[in-house]
């Protein structure tokens, strides 16, 4: 496993390359001050060609730029989210009407063992069979 963290910004992003997925773990605030660097993080992740798992369990705030990156990555390589999602980010997903586009798993282990990531051609509950 290849782990790398960038601790110089308000948002800590940890990259991990696993045999079956590329994992981005986001801790802190994704806002205008982190948008440009976050674009680079997502570009690196999607260029791997692996399904993408994005752990948002420690995200305290996620702006519209993050949502746009998630939607773009979903189209490219598929995305599974790891929660729990913050109430404000869940509301952002709901407001934009894309909640059902993403599968949300409670742990990284669950995300890794449940198969395919959410993509434009898959469907199902975003909460693994549990409505919230």
CSV table of N, CA, C and O in Angstrom, one decimal:
chain,number,residue,atom,x,y,z
A,1,UNK,N,0.9,-1.2,0.0
A,1,UNK,CA,0.0,0.0,0.0
A,1,UNK,C,0.9,1.2,0.0
A,1,UNK,O,1.9,1.3,0.7
A,2,UNK,N,0.5,2.2,-0.8
A,2,UNK,CA,1.2,3.5,-0.9
A,2,UNK,C,0.4,4.6,-0.2
A,2,UNK,O,-0.6,4.9,-0.7
A,3,UNK,N,0.9,5.1,0.9
A,3,UNK,CA,0.2,6.1,1.7
A,3,UNK,C,1.0,7.4,1.6
A,3,UNK,O,2.2,7.4,1.7
A,4,UNK,N,0.2,8.5,1.3
A,4,UNK,CA,0.9,9.8,1.3
A,4,UNK,C,-0.1,10.8,1.8
A,4,UNK,O,-1.2,10.8,1.4
A,5,UNK,N,0.4,11.7,2.6
A,5,UNK,CA,-0.5,12.8,3.2
A,5,UNK,C,0.2,14.1,2.9
A,5,UNK,O,1.4,14.3,2.9
A,6,UNK,N,-0.7,15.1,2.7
A,6,UNK,CA,-0.2,16.5,2.6
A,6,UNK,C,-0.8,17.3,3.7
A,6,UNK,O,-2.0,17.5,3.8
A,7,UNK,N,0.0,17.6,4.7
A,7,UNK,CA,-0.5,18.2,6.0
A,7,UNK,C,-0.3,19.7,6.0
A,7,UNK,O,-0.4,20.3,7.0
A,8,UNK,N,0.0,20.3,4.8
A,8,UNK,CA,0.3,21.7,4.8
A,8,UNK,C,-1.0,22.6,4.6
A,8,UNK,O,-0.9,23.8,4.5
A,9,UNK,N,-2.1,22.0,4.5
A,9,UNK,CA,-3.3,22.8,4.3
A,9,UNK,C,-4.4,22.4,5.2
A,9,UNK,O,-4.3,21.4,5.9
A,10,UNK,N,-5.5,23.2,5.3
A,10,UNK,CA,-6.6,23.0,6.2
A,10,UNK,C,-7.3,21.6,6.0
A,10,UNK,O,-7.9,21.1,6.9
A,11,UNK,N,-7.2,21.1,4.8
A,11,UNK,CA,-7.8,19.8,4.5
A,11,UNK,C,-6.6,18.8,4.3
A,11,UNK,O,-5.7,19.0,3.5
A,12,UNK,N,-6.6,17.8,5.1
A,12,UNK,CA,-5.7,16.7,5.0
A,12,UNK,C,-6.2,15.7,4.1
A,12,UNK,O,-7.3,15.2,4.2
A,13,UNK,N,-5.4,15.4,3.1
A,13,UNK,CA,-5.8,14.4,2.1
A,13,UNK,C,-4.8,13.3,2.1
A,13,UNK,O,-3.6,13.5,1.9
A,14,UNK,N,-5.3,12.0,2.4
A,14,UNK,CA,-4.4,10.9,2.4
A,14,UNK,C,-4.7,10.0,1.1
A,14,UNK,O,-5.9,9.7,0.9
A,15,UNK,N,-3.7,9.7,0.4
A,15,UNK,CA,-3.8,8.9,-0.8
A,15,UNK,C,-3.4,7.4,-0.4
A,15,UNK,O,-2.3,7.3,0.2
A,16,UNK,N,-4.1,6.4,-0.9
A,16,UNK,CA,-3.7,5.0,-0.7
A,16,UNK,C,-4.1,4.3,-2.0
A,16,UNK,O,-5.2,4.3,-2.4
A,17,UNK,N,-3.1,3.6,-2.5
A,17,UNK,CA,-3.3,2.8,-3.7
A,17,UNK,C,-3.4,1.3,-3.2
A,17,UNK,O,-2.4,0.8,-2.7
A,18,UNK,N,-4.5,0.7,-3.4
A,18,UNK,CA,-4.7,-0.7,-3.0
A,18,UNK,C,-4.9,-1.5,-4.3
A,18,UNK,O,-5.1,-0.9,-5.4
A,19,UNK,N,-4.8,-2.8,-4.2
A,19,UNK,CA,-4.9,-3.6,-5.5
A,19,UNK,C,-6.3,-3.4,-6.1
A,19,UNK,O,-6.4,-3.5,-7.4
A,20,UNK,N,-7.3,-3.2,-5.3
A,20,UNK,CA,-8.7,-3.1,-5.9
A,20,UNK,C,-9.3,-1.8,-6.0
A,20,UNK,O,-10.4,-1.6,-6.5
A,21,UNK,N,-8.6,-0.7,-5.4
A,21,UNK,CA,-9.2,0.6,-5.4
A,21,UNK,C,-8.2,1.6,-5.1
A,21,UNK,O,-7.1,1.3,-4.5
A,22,UNK,N,-8.5,2.9,-5.4
A,22,UNK,CA,-7.7,4.0,-5.0
A,22,UNK,C,-8.5,4.7,-3.9
A,22,UNK,O,-9.7,5.0,-4.1
A,23,UNK,N,-7.9,5.0,-2.8
A,23,UNK,CA,-8.6,5.6,-1.7
A,23,UNK,C,-8.1,7.0,-1.4
A,23,UNK,O,-6.9,7.2,-1.2
A,24,UNK,N,-9.0,7.9,-1.3
A,24,UNK,CA,-8.7,9.3,-0.9
A,24,UNK,C,-9.5,9.4,0.5
A,24,UNK,O,-10.7,9.2,0.6
A,25,UNK,N,-8.7,9.8,1.5
A,25,UNK,CA,-9.3,10.1,2.8
A,25,UNK,C,-9.2,11.6,3.0
A,25,UNK,O,-8.1,12.2,3.0
A,26,UNK,N,-10.3,12.3,3.3
A,26,UNK,CA,-10.4,13.7,3.5
A,26,UNK,C,-10.7,14.0,4.9
A,26,UNK,O,-11.7,13.5,5.4
A,27,UNK,N,-9.8,14.8,5.5
A,27,UNK,CA,-10.1,15.2,6.9
A,27,UNK,C,-10.0,16.7,7.0
A,27,UNK,O,-9.0,17.3,6.6
A,28,UNK,N,-11.0,17.4,7.5
A,28,UNK,CA,-11.0,18.8,7.7
A,28,UNK,C,-12.1,19.5,6.8
A,28,UNK,O,-13.1,18.9,6.6
A,29,UNK,N,-11.7,20.7,6.3
A,29,UNK,CA,-12.6,21.5,5.5
A,29,UNK,C,-12.2,21.5,4.0
A,29,UNK,O,-11.1,21.9,3.7
A,30,UNK,N,-13.1,21.2,3.1
A,30,UNK,CA,-12.9,21.4,1.7
A,30,UNK,C,-13.6,22.6,1.3
A,30,UNK,O,-14.8,22.7,1.2
A,31,UNK,N,-12.8,23.7,1.1
A,31,UNK,CA,-13.5,25.0,0.8
A,31,UNK,C,-12.7,25.7,-0.3
A,31,UNK,O,-11.8,25.1,-1.0
A,32,UNK,N,-12.9,27.0,-0.5
A,32,UNK,CA,-12.3,27.7,-1.6
A,32,UNK,C,-10.7,27.7,-1.5
A,32,UNK,O,-10.0,27.7,-2.5
A,33,UNK,N,-10.2,27.6,-0.3
A,33,UNK,CA,-8.8,27.6,-0.1
A,33,UNK,C,-8.1,26.3,-0.5
A,33,UNK,O,-6.9,26.2,-0.7
A,34,UNK,N,-8.9,25.2,-0.6
A,34,UNK,CA,-8.4,23.9,-0.9
A,34,UNK,C,-8.8,23.4,-2.2
A,34,UNK,O,-8.3,22.3,-2.6
A,35,UNK,N,-9.6,24.1,-3.0
A,35,UNK,CA,-10.2,23.6,-4.2
A,35,UNK,C,-9.1,23.3,-5.3
A,35,UNK,O,-9.2,22.2,-5.9
A,36,UNK,N,-8.1,24.1,-5.5
A,36,UNK,CA,-7.1,23.8,-6.5
A,36,UNK,C,-6.3,22.6,-6.2
A,36,UNK,O,-6.1,21.7,-7.1
A,37,UNK,N,-5.9,22.5,-5.0
A,37,UNK,CA,-5.1,21.3,-4.6
A,37,UNK,C,-6.0,20.0,-4.6
A,37,UNK,O,-5.5,19.0,-5.0
A,38,UNK,N,-7.2,20.2,-4.3
A,38,UNK,CA,-8.1,19.0,-4.3
A,38,UNK,C,-8.4,18.5,-5.7
A,38,UNK,O,-8.5,17.3,-6.0
A,39,UNK,N,-8.4,19.5,-6.7
A,39,UNK,CA,-8.5,19.1,-8.1
A,39,UNK,C,-7.3,18.2,-8.5
A,39,UNK,O,-7.5,17.2,-9.2
A,40,UNK,N,-6.1,18.5,-8.0
A,40,UNK,CA,-5.0,17.7,-8.3
A,40,UNK,C,-5.1,16.3,-7.6
A,40,UNK,O,-4.7,15.3,-8.2
A,41,UNK,N,-5.6,16.3,-6.4
A,41,UNK,CA,-5.8,15.0,-5.7
A,41,UNK,C,-6.7,14.1,-6.5
A,41,UNK,O,-6.4,12.9,-6.7
A,42,UNK,N,-7.8,14.6,-7.0
A,42,UNK,CA,-8.8,13.8,-7.7
A,42,UNK,C,-8.2,13.4,-9.1
A,42,UNK,O,-8.5,12.3,-9.6
A,43,UNK,N,-7.5,14.3,-9.7
A,43,UNK,CA,-6.9,14.0,-11.0
A,43,UNK,C,-5.9,12.8,-10.8
A,43,UNK,O,-6.0,11.8,-11.6
A,44,UNK,N,-5.1,12.8,-9.8
A,44,UNK,CA,-4.2,11.7,-9.5
A,44,UNK,C,-4.9,10.4,-9.3
A,44,UNK,O,-4.6,9.4,-9.8
A,45,UNK,N,-6.0,10.5,-8.5
A,45,UNK,CA,-6.8,9.3,-8.2
A,45,UNK,C,-7.5,8.7,-9.4
A,45,UNK,O,-7.4,7.5,-9.6
A,46,UNK,N,-8.1,9.6,-10.2
A,46,UNK,CA,-8.8,9.1,-11.4
A,46,UNK,C,-7.8,8.5,-12.5
A,46,UNK,O,-8.1,7.6,-13.2
A,47,UNK,N,-6.6,9.1,-12.6
A,47,UNK,CA,-5.6,8.7,-13.5
A,47,UNK,C,-5.1,7.3,-13.2
A,47,UNK,O,-4.6,6.6,-14.0
A,48,UNK,N,-5.3,6.8,-11.9
A,48,UNK,CA,-4.9,5.5,-11.5
A,48,UNK,C,-5.7,4.4,-12.3
A,48,UNK,O,-5.2,3.3,-12.4
A,49,UNK,N,-6.9,4.7,-12.8
A,49,UNK,CA,-7.7,3.7,-13.5
A,49,UNK,C,-8.4,2.8,-12.6
A,49,UNK,O,-9.2,1.9,-13.0
A,50,UNK,N,-8.2,2.9,-11.3
A,50,UNK,CA,-8.9,2.0,-10.3
A,50,UNK,C,-10.2,2.7,-9.8
A,50,UNK,O,-10.4,3.9,-9.9
A,51,UNK,N,-11.2,1.9,-9.4
A,51,UNK,CA,-12.3,2.4,-8.7
A,51,UNK,C,-11.9,3.3,-7.6
A,51,UNK,O,-10.9,3.0,-6.9
A,52,UNK,N,-12.6,4.4,-7.3
A,52,UNK,CA,-12.3,5.4,-6.3
A,52,UNK,C,-13.2,5.2,-5.1
A,52,UNK,O,-14.4,5.2,-5.2
A,53,UNK,N,-12.5,5.2,-3.9
A,53,UNK,CA,-13.3,5.2,-2.7
A,53,UNK,C,-12.8,6.5,-2.0
A,53,UNK,O,-11.6,6.8,-1.9
A,54,UNK,N,-13.8,7.3,-1.6
A,54,UNK,CA,-13.5,8.6,-0.9
A,54,UNK,C,-14.1,8.6,0.5
A,54,UNK,O,-15.3,8.5,0.6
A,55,UNK,N,-13.2,8.6,1.5
A,55,UNK,CA,-13.6,8.6,2.9
A,55,UNK,C,-13.9,10.0,3.3
A,55,UNK,O,-12.9,10.8,3.4
A,56,UNK,N,-15.1,10.3,3.6
A,56,UNK,CA,-15.5,11.6,4.0
A,56,UNK,C,-16.0,11.6,5.5
A,56,UNK,O,-16.5,12.6,6.0
A,57,UNK,N,-15.7,10.5,6.2
A,57,UNK,CA,-16.1,10.4,7.6
A,57,UNK,C,-15.5,11.5,8.5
A,57,UNK,O,-16.1,11.8,9.5
A,58,UNK,N,-14.4,12.1,8.2
A,58,UNK,CA,-13.8,13.1,9.0
A,58,UNK,C,-13.8,14.5,8.3
A,58,UNK,O,-13.1,15.4,8.7
A,59,UNK,N,-14.6,14.6,7.3
A,59,UNK,CA,-14.8,15.9,6.6
A,59,UNK,C,-15.8,16.7,7.4
A,59,UNK,O,-16.9,16.3,7.7
A,60,UNK,N,-15.4,17.9,7.8
A,60,UNK,CA,-16.2,18.8,8.6
A,60,UNK,C,-17.0,19.7,7.7
A,60,UNK,O,-18.1,20.2,8.1
A,61,UNK,N,-16.5,20.0,6.5
A,61,UNK,CA,-17.3,20.9,5.5
A,61,UNK,C,-16.8,20.5,4.1
A,61,UNK,O,-15.6,20.3,3.9
A,62,UNK,N,-17.8,20.4,3.2
A,62,UNK,CA,-17.5,20.1,1.8
A,62,UNK,C,-18.2,21.0,0.9
A,62,UNK,O,-19.5,21.1,1.0
A,63,UNK,N,-17.5,21.8,0.1
A,63,UNK,CA,-18.2,22.8,-0.7
A,63,UNK,C,-18.6,22.2,-2.1
A,63,UNK,O,-18.5,21.0,-2.3
A,64,UNK,N,-19.2,23.1,-2.9
A,64,UNK,CA,-19.7,22.7,-4.2
A,64,UNK,C,-18.6,22.2,-5.1
A,64,UNK,O,-18.8,21.4,-6.0
A,65,UNK,N,-17.3,22.7,-4.9
A,65,UNK,CA,-16.2,22.2,-5.7
A,65,UNK,C,-15.9,20.7,-5.4
A,65,UNK,O,-15.7,20.0,-6.4
A,66,UNK,N,-16.0,20.3,-4.2
A,66,UNK,CA,-15.8,18.9,-3.8
A,66,UNK,C,-16.9,18.1,-4.5
A,66,UNK,O,-16.7,17.0,-5.1
A,67,UNK,N,-18.1,18.6,-4.4
A,67,UNK,CA,-19.3,17.9,-5.0
A,67,UNK,C,-19.0,17.7,-6.5
A,67,UNK,O,-19.2,16.6,-7.0
A,68,UNK,N,-18.6,18.7,-7.2
A,68,UNK,CA,-18.3,18.6,-8.6
A,68,UNK,C,-17.2,17.6,-8.9
A,68,UNK,O,-17.3,16.9,-9.9
A,69,UNK,N,-16.2,17.6,-8.1
A,69,UNK,CA,-15.1,16.6,-8.3
A,69,UNK,C,-15.6,15.2,-8.1
A,69,UNK,O,-15.3,14.3,-8.8
A,70,UNK,N,-16.5,15.0,-7.1
A,70,UNK,CA,-17.1,13.7,-6.9
A,70,UNK,C,-17.9,13.2,-8.1
A,70,UNK,O,-17.9,12.1,-8.5
A,71,UNK,N,-18.7,14.2,-8.6
A,71,UNK,CA,-19.6,13.8,-9.7
A,71,UNK,C,-18.7,13.5,-10.9
A,71,UNK,O,-19.0,12.5,-11.7
A,72,UNK,N,-17.7,14.3,-11.2
A,72,UNK,CA,-16.8,14.0,-12.3
A,72,UNK,C,-16.1,12.7,-12.2
A,72,UNK,O,-16.0,11.9,-13.1
A,73,UNK,N,-15.6,12.4,-11.0
A,73,UNK,CA,-14.9,11.1,-10.8
A,73,UNK,C,-15.9,9.9,-10.9
A,73,UNK,O,-15.5,8.9,-11.4
A,74,UNK,N,-17.1,10.1,-10.5
A,74,UNK,CA,-18.2,9.1,-10.7
A,74,UNK,C,-18.3,8.7,-12.1
A,74,UNK,O,-18.4,7.5,-12.5
A,75,UNK,N,-18.3,9.7,-13.0
A,75,UNK,CA,-18.4,9.4,-14.4
A,75,UNK,C,-17.2,8.7,-15.0
A,75,UNK,O,-17.3,7.9,-15.9
A,76,UNK,N,-16.0,9.0,-14.4
A,76,UNK,CA,-14.8,8.5,-15.0
A,76,UNK,C,-14.4,7.1,-14.5
A,76,UNK,O,-14.1,6.2,-15.2
A,77,UNK,N,-14.5,6.9,-13.1
A,77,UNK,CA,-14.0,5.6,-12.6
A,77,UNK,C,-15.0,5.0,-11.6
A,77,UNK,O,-14.7,4.0,-11.0
A,78,UNK,N,-16.1,5.7,-11.3
A,78,UNK,CA,-16.9,5.2,-10.2
A,78,UNK,C,-16.5,5.6,-8.9
A,78,UNK,O,-15.3,5.8,-8.6
A,79,UNK,N,-17.4,5.9,-8.0
A,79,UNK,CA,-17.0,6.4,-6.6
A,79,UNK,C,-17.9,5.7,-5.6
A,79,UNK,O,-19.1,5.7,-5.7
A,80,UNK,N,-17.3,5.3,-4.5
A,80,UNK,CA,-18.0,4.9,-3.3
A,80,UNK,C,-17.6,5.8,-2.2
A,80,UNK,O,-16.4,6.1,-2.1
A,81,UNK,N,-18.5,6.3,-1.4
A,81,UNK,CA,-18.2,7.2,-0.3
A,81,UNK,C,-18.2,6.4,1.0
A,81,UNK,O,-19.0,5.5,1.1
A,82,UNK,N,-17.3,6.8,1.9
A,82,UNK,CA,-17.3,6.3,3.2
A,82,UNK,C,-17.8,7.4,4.2
A,82,UNK,O,-17.3,8.5,4.1
A,83,UNK,N,-18.7,7.1,5.0
A,83,UNK,CA,-19.2,8.0,6.0
A,83,UNK,C,-18.9,7.7,7.4
A,83,UNK,O,-18.0,6.9,7.6
A,84,UNK,N,-19.6,8.3,8.3
A,84,UNK,CA,-20.8,9.1,8.1
A,84,UNK,C,-20.5,10.4,7.4
A,84,UNK,O,-19.5,11.0,7.7
A,85,UNK,N,-21.5,10.9,6.6
A,85,UNK,CA,-21.3,12.2,6.0
A,85,UNK,C,-21.8,13.2,7.0
A,85,UNK,O,-22.7,13.0,7.7
A,86,UNK,N,-21.1,14.4,6.9
A,86,UNK,CA,-21.5,15.5,7.8
A,86,UNK,C,-22.9,15.9,7.4
A,86,UNK,O,-23.3,15.8,6.2
A,87,UNK,N,-23.7,16.4,8.3
A,87,UNK,CA,-25.1,16.9,8.0
A,87,UNK,C,-25.1,17.9,6.9
A,87,UNK,O,-25.9,17.9,6.0
A,88,UNK,N,-24.1,18.8,6.9
A,88,UNK,CA,-24.1,19.9,5.9
A,88,UNK,C,-23.8,19.3,4.5
A,88,UNK,O,-24.3,19.7,3.5
A,89,UNK,N,-22.9,18.3,4.4
A,89,UNK,CA,-22.5,17.7,3.1
A,89,UNK,C,-23.7,16.8,2.6
A,89,UNK,O,-24.0,16.8,1.4
A,90,UNK,N,-24.3,16.1,3.5
A,90,UNK,CA,-25.5,15.3,3.1
A,90,UNK,C,-26.6,16.3,2.6
A,90,UNK,O,-27.2,16.0,1.6
A,91,UNK,N,-26.8,17.4,3.2
A,91,UNK,CA,-27.8,18.4,2.8
A,91,UNK,C,-27.4,18.9,1.4
A,91,UNK,O,-28.2,19.1,0.5
A,92,UNK,N,-26.1,19.1,1.1
A,92,UNK,CA,-25.6,19.6,-0.2
A,92,UNK,C,-26.0,18.6,-1.2
A,92,UNK,O,-26.5,18.9,-2.3
A,93,UNK,N,-25.7,17.3,-1.0
A,93,UNK,CA,-26.1,16.2,-1.9
A,93,UNK,C,-27.6,16.2,-2.2
A,93,UNK,O,-28.1,16.1,-3.3
A,94,UNK,N,-28.4,16.3,-1.1
A,94,UNK,CA,-29.9,16.3,-1.2
A,94,UNK,C,-30.3,17.5,-2.0
A,94,UNK,O,-31.2,17.4,-2.9
A,95,UNK,N,-29.8,18.7,-1.7
A,95,UNK,CA,-30.2,19.9,-2.4
A,95,UNK,C,-30.0,19.9,-3.9
A,95,UNK,O,-30.8,20.3,-4.7
A,96,UNK,N,-28.9,19.4,-4.2
A,96,UNK,CA,-28.5,19.3,-5.7
A,96,UNK,C,-29.2,18.1,-6.3
A,96,UNK,O,-29.4,18.1,-7.6
A,97,UNK,N,-29.7,17.2,-5.5
A,97,UNK,CA,-30.5,16.1,-6.1
A,97,UNK,C,-29.6,14.9,-6.6
A,97,UNK,O,-30.1,14.1,-7.4
A,98,UNK,N,-28.4,14.7,-6.0
A,98,UNK,CA,-27.6,13.7,-6.4
A,98,UNK,C,-27.3,12.6,-5.3
A,98,UNK,O,-26.4,11.7,-5.5
A,99,UNK,N,-28.0,12.6,-4.2
A,99,UNK,CA,-27.8,11.7,-3.2
A,99,UNK,C,-27.8,10.3,-3.7
A,99,UNK,O,-26.9,9.4,-3.3
A,100,UNK,N,-28.8,9.9,-4.5
A,100,UNK,CA,-28.9,8.6,-5.0
A,100,UNK,C,-27.8,8.1,-5.9
A,100,UNK,O,-27.7,7.0,-6.3
A,101,UNK,N,-27.0,9.1,-6.4
A,101,UNK,CA,-25.9,8.8,-7.3
A,101,UNK,C,-24.8,8.1,-6.6
A,101,UNK,O,-23.9,7.5,-7.3
A,102,UNK,N,-24.7,8.2,-5.3
A,102,UNK,CA,-23.6,7.7,-4.6
A,102,UNK,C,-23.9,6.6,-3.6
A,102,UNK,O,-24.9,6.7,-2.9
A,103,UNK,N,-23.1,5.6,-3.5
A,103,UNK,CA,-23.2,4.5,-2.5
A,103,UNK,C,-22.4,5.0,-1.3
A,103,UNK,O,-21.2,5.4,-1.5
A,104,UNK,N,-23.0,5.0,-0.1
A,104,UNK,CA,-22.3,5.4,1.1
A,104,UNK,C,-22.1,4.2,2.0
A,104,UNK,O,-23.1,3.5,2.3
A,105,UNK,N,-20.9,3.8,2.4
A,105,UNK,CA,-20.7,2.7,3.2
A,105,UNK,C,-20.2,3.2,4.6
A,105,UNK,O,-19.5,4.3,4.7
A,106,UNK,N,-20.4,2.5,5.7
A,106,UNK,CA,-20.0,3.0,7.0
A,106,UNK,C,-18.6,2.9,7.3
A,106,UNK,O,-18.1,3.6,8.2
A,107,UNK,N,-17.8,2.0,6.6
A,107,UNK,CA,-16.4,1.9,6.9
A,107,UNK,C,-15.7,1.6,5.6
A,107,UNK,O,-16.3,1.2,4.6
A,108,UNK,N,-14.3,1.8,5.6
A,108,UNK,CA,-13.5,1.5,4.5
A,108,UNK,C,-13.6,0.0,4.1
A,108,UNK,O,-13.7,-0.4,3.0
A,109,UNK,N,-13.5,-0.8,5.2
A,109,UNK,CA,-13.6,-2.3,4.9
A,109,UNK,C,-14.9,-2.6,4.2
A,109,UNK,O,-14.9,-3.4,3.2
A,110,UNK,N,-16.0,-2.0,4.6
A,110,UNK,CA,-17.3,-2.3,3.9
A,110,UNK,C,-17.2,-1.8,2.5
A,110,UNK,O,-17.7,-2.5,1.6
A,111,UNK,N,-16.6,-0.7,2.2
A,111,UNK,CA,-16.5,-0.2,0.9
A,111,UNK,C,-15.7,-1.1,0.0
A,111,UNK,O,-16.0,-1.3,-1.2
A,112,UNK,N,-14.6,-1.6,0.6
A,112,UNK,CA,-13.7,-2.5,-0.2
A,112,UNK,C,-14.3,-3.9,-0.5
A,112,UNK,O,-14.0,-4.5,-1.5
A,113,UNK,N,-15.2,-4.3,0.4
A,113,UNK,CA,-15.8,-5.7,0.3
A,113,UNK,C,-17.1,-5.7,-0.4
A,113,UNK,O,-17.6,-6.8,-0.7
A,114,UNK,N,-17.7,-4.6,-0.7
A,114,UNK,CA,-19.0,-4.6,-1.3
A,114,UNK,C,-19.1,-4.5,-2.8
A,114,UNK,O,-20.1,-4.3,-3.4
A,115,UNK,N,-17.9,-4.6,-3.4
A,115,UNK,CA,-17.9,-4.6,-4.9
A,115,UNK,C,-17.8,-3.3,-5.5
A,115,UNK,O,-17.2,-2.4,-5.0
A,116,UNK,N,-18.5,-3.1,-6.6
A,116,UNK,CA,-18.4,-2.0,-7.5
A,116,UNK,C,-18.8,-0.7,-6.9
A,116,UNK,O,-19.7,-0.5,-6.2
A,117,UNK,N,-18.1,0.4,-7.4
A,117,UNK,CA,-18.4,1.7,-7.0
A,117,UNK,C,-19.6,2.3,-7.7
A,117,UNK,O,-19.9,1.8,-8.8
A,118,UNK,N,-20.2,3.3,-7.2
A,118,UNK,CA,-21.3,3.9,-7.9
A,118,UNK,C,-20.8,4.6,-9.2
A,118,UNK,O,-19.8,5.3,-9.2
A,119,UNK,N,-21.5,4.4,-10.2
A,119,UNK,CA,-21.2,5.0,-11.5
A,119,UNK,C,-22.4,5.3,-12.3
A,119,UNK,O,-23.5,5.0,-11.8
A,120,UNK,N,-22.3,6.0,-13.4
A,120,UNK,CA,-23.4,6.4,-14.2
A,120,UNK,C,-24.3,5.2,-14.6
A,120,UNK,O,-25.5,5.4,-14.8
A,121,UNK,N,-23.8,4.0,-14.7
A,121,UNK,CA,-24.6,2.9,-15.1
A,121,UNK,C,-25.0,1.9,-14.0
A,121,UNK,O,-25.5,0.8,-14.3
A,122,UNK,N,-24.9,2.3,-12.7
A,122,UNK,CA,-25.3,1.5,-11.7
A,122,UNK,C,-26.4,2.2,-10.9
A,122,UNK,O,-26.5,3.4,-10.9
A,123,UNK,N,-27.1,1.4,-10.1
A,123,UNK,CA,-28.2,2.0,-9.3
A,123,UNK,C,-28.3,1.3,-8.0
A,123,UNK,O,-27.5,0.4,-7.7
A,124,UNK,N,-29.2,1.8,-7.1
A,124,UNK,CA,-29.4,1.2,-5.8
A,124,UNK,C,-29.3,2.3,-4.8
A,124,UNK,O,-29.1,3.4,-5.0
A,125,UNK,N,-29.6,1.8,-3.6
A,125,UNK,CA,-29.7,2.8,-2.5
A,125,UNK,C,-28.3,3.4,-2.1
A,125,UNK,O,-27.3,2.6,-2.1
A,126,UNK,N,-28.2,4.7,-1.9
A,126,UNK,CA,-27.0,5.3,-1.6
A,126,UNK,C,-26.5,4.9,-0.2
A,126,UNK,O,-25.4,5.2,0.2
A,127,UNK,N,-27.4,4.2,0.6
A,127,UNK,CA,-27.1,3.9,2.0
A,127,UNK,C,-27.0,2.4,2.2
A,127,UNK,O,-27.2,2.0,3.3
A,128,UNK,N,-26.7,1.6,1.2
A,128,UNK,CA,-26.5,0.2,1.4
A,128,UNK,C,-27.8,-0.5,1.9
A,128,UNK,O,-27.7,-1.3,2.7
A,129,UNK,N,-28.9,-0.1,1.3
A,129,UNK,CA,-30.2,-0.7,1.7
A,129,UNK,C,-30.9,0.0,2.9
A,129,UNK,O,-32.0,-0.4,3.2
A,130,UNK,N,-30.3,1.0,3.5
A,130,UNK,CA,-30.9,1.7,4.6
A,130,UNK,C,-31.2,3.1,4.2
A,130,UNK,O,-30.3,3.8,3.8
A,131,UNK,N,-32.4,3.5,4.2
A,131,UNK,CA,-32.8,4.9,4.0
A,131,UNK,C,-32.5,5.7,5.2
A,131,UNK,O,-32.8,5.3,6.3
A,132,UNK,N,-32.0,6.9,5.0
A,132,UNK,CA,-31.7,7.8,6.1
A,132,UNK,C,-32.5,9.1,5.9
A,132,UNK,O,-32.6,9.6,4.9
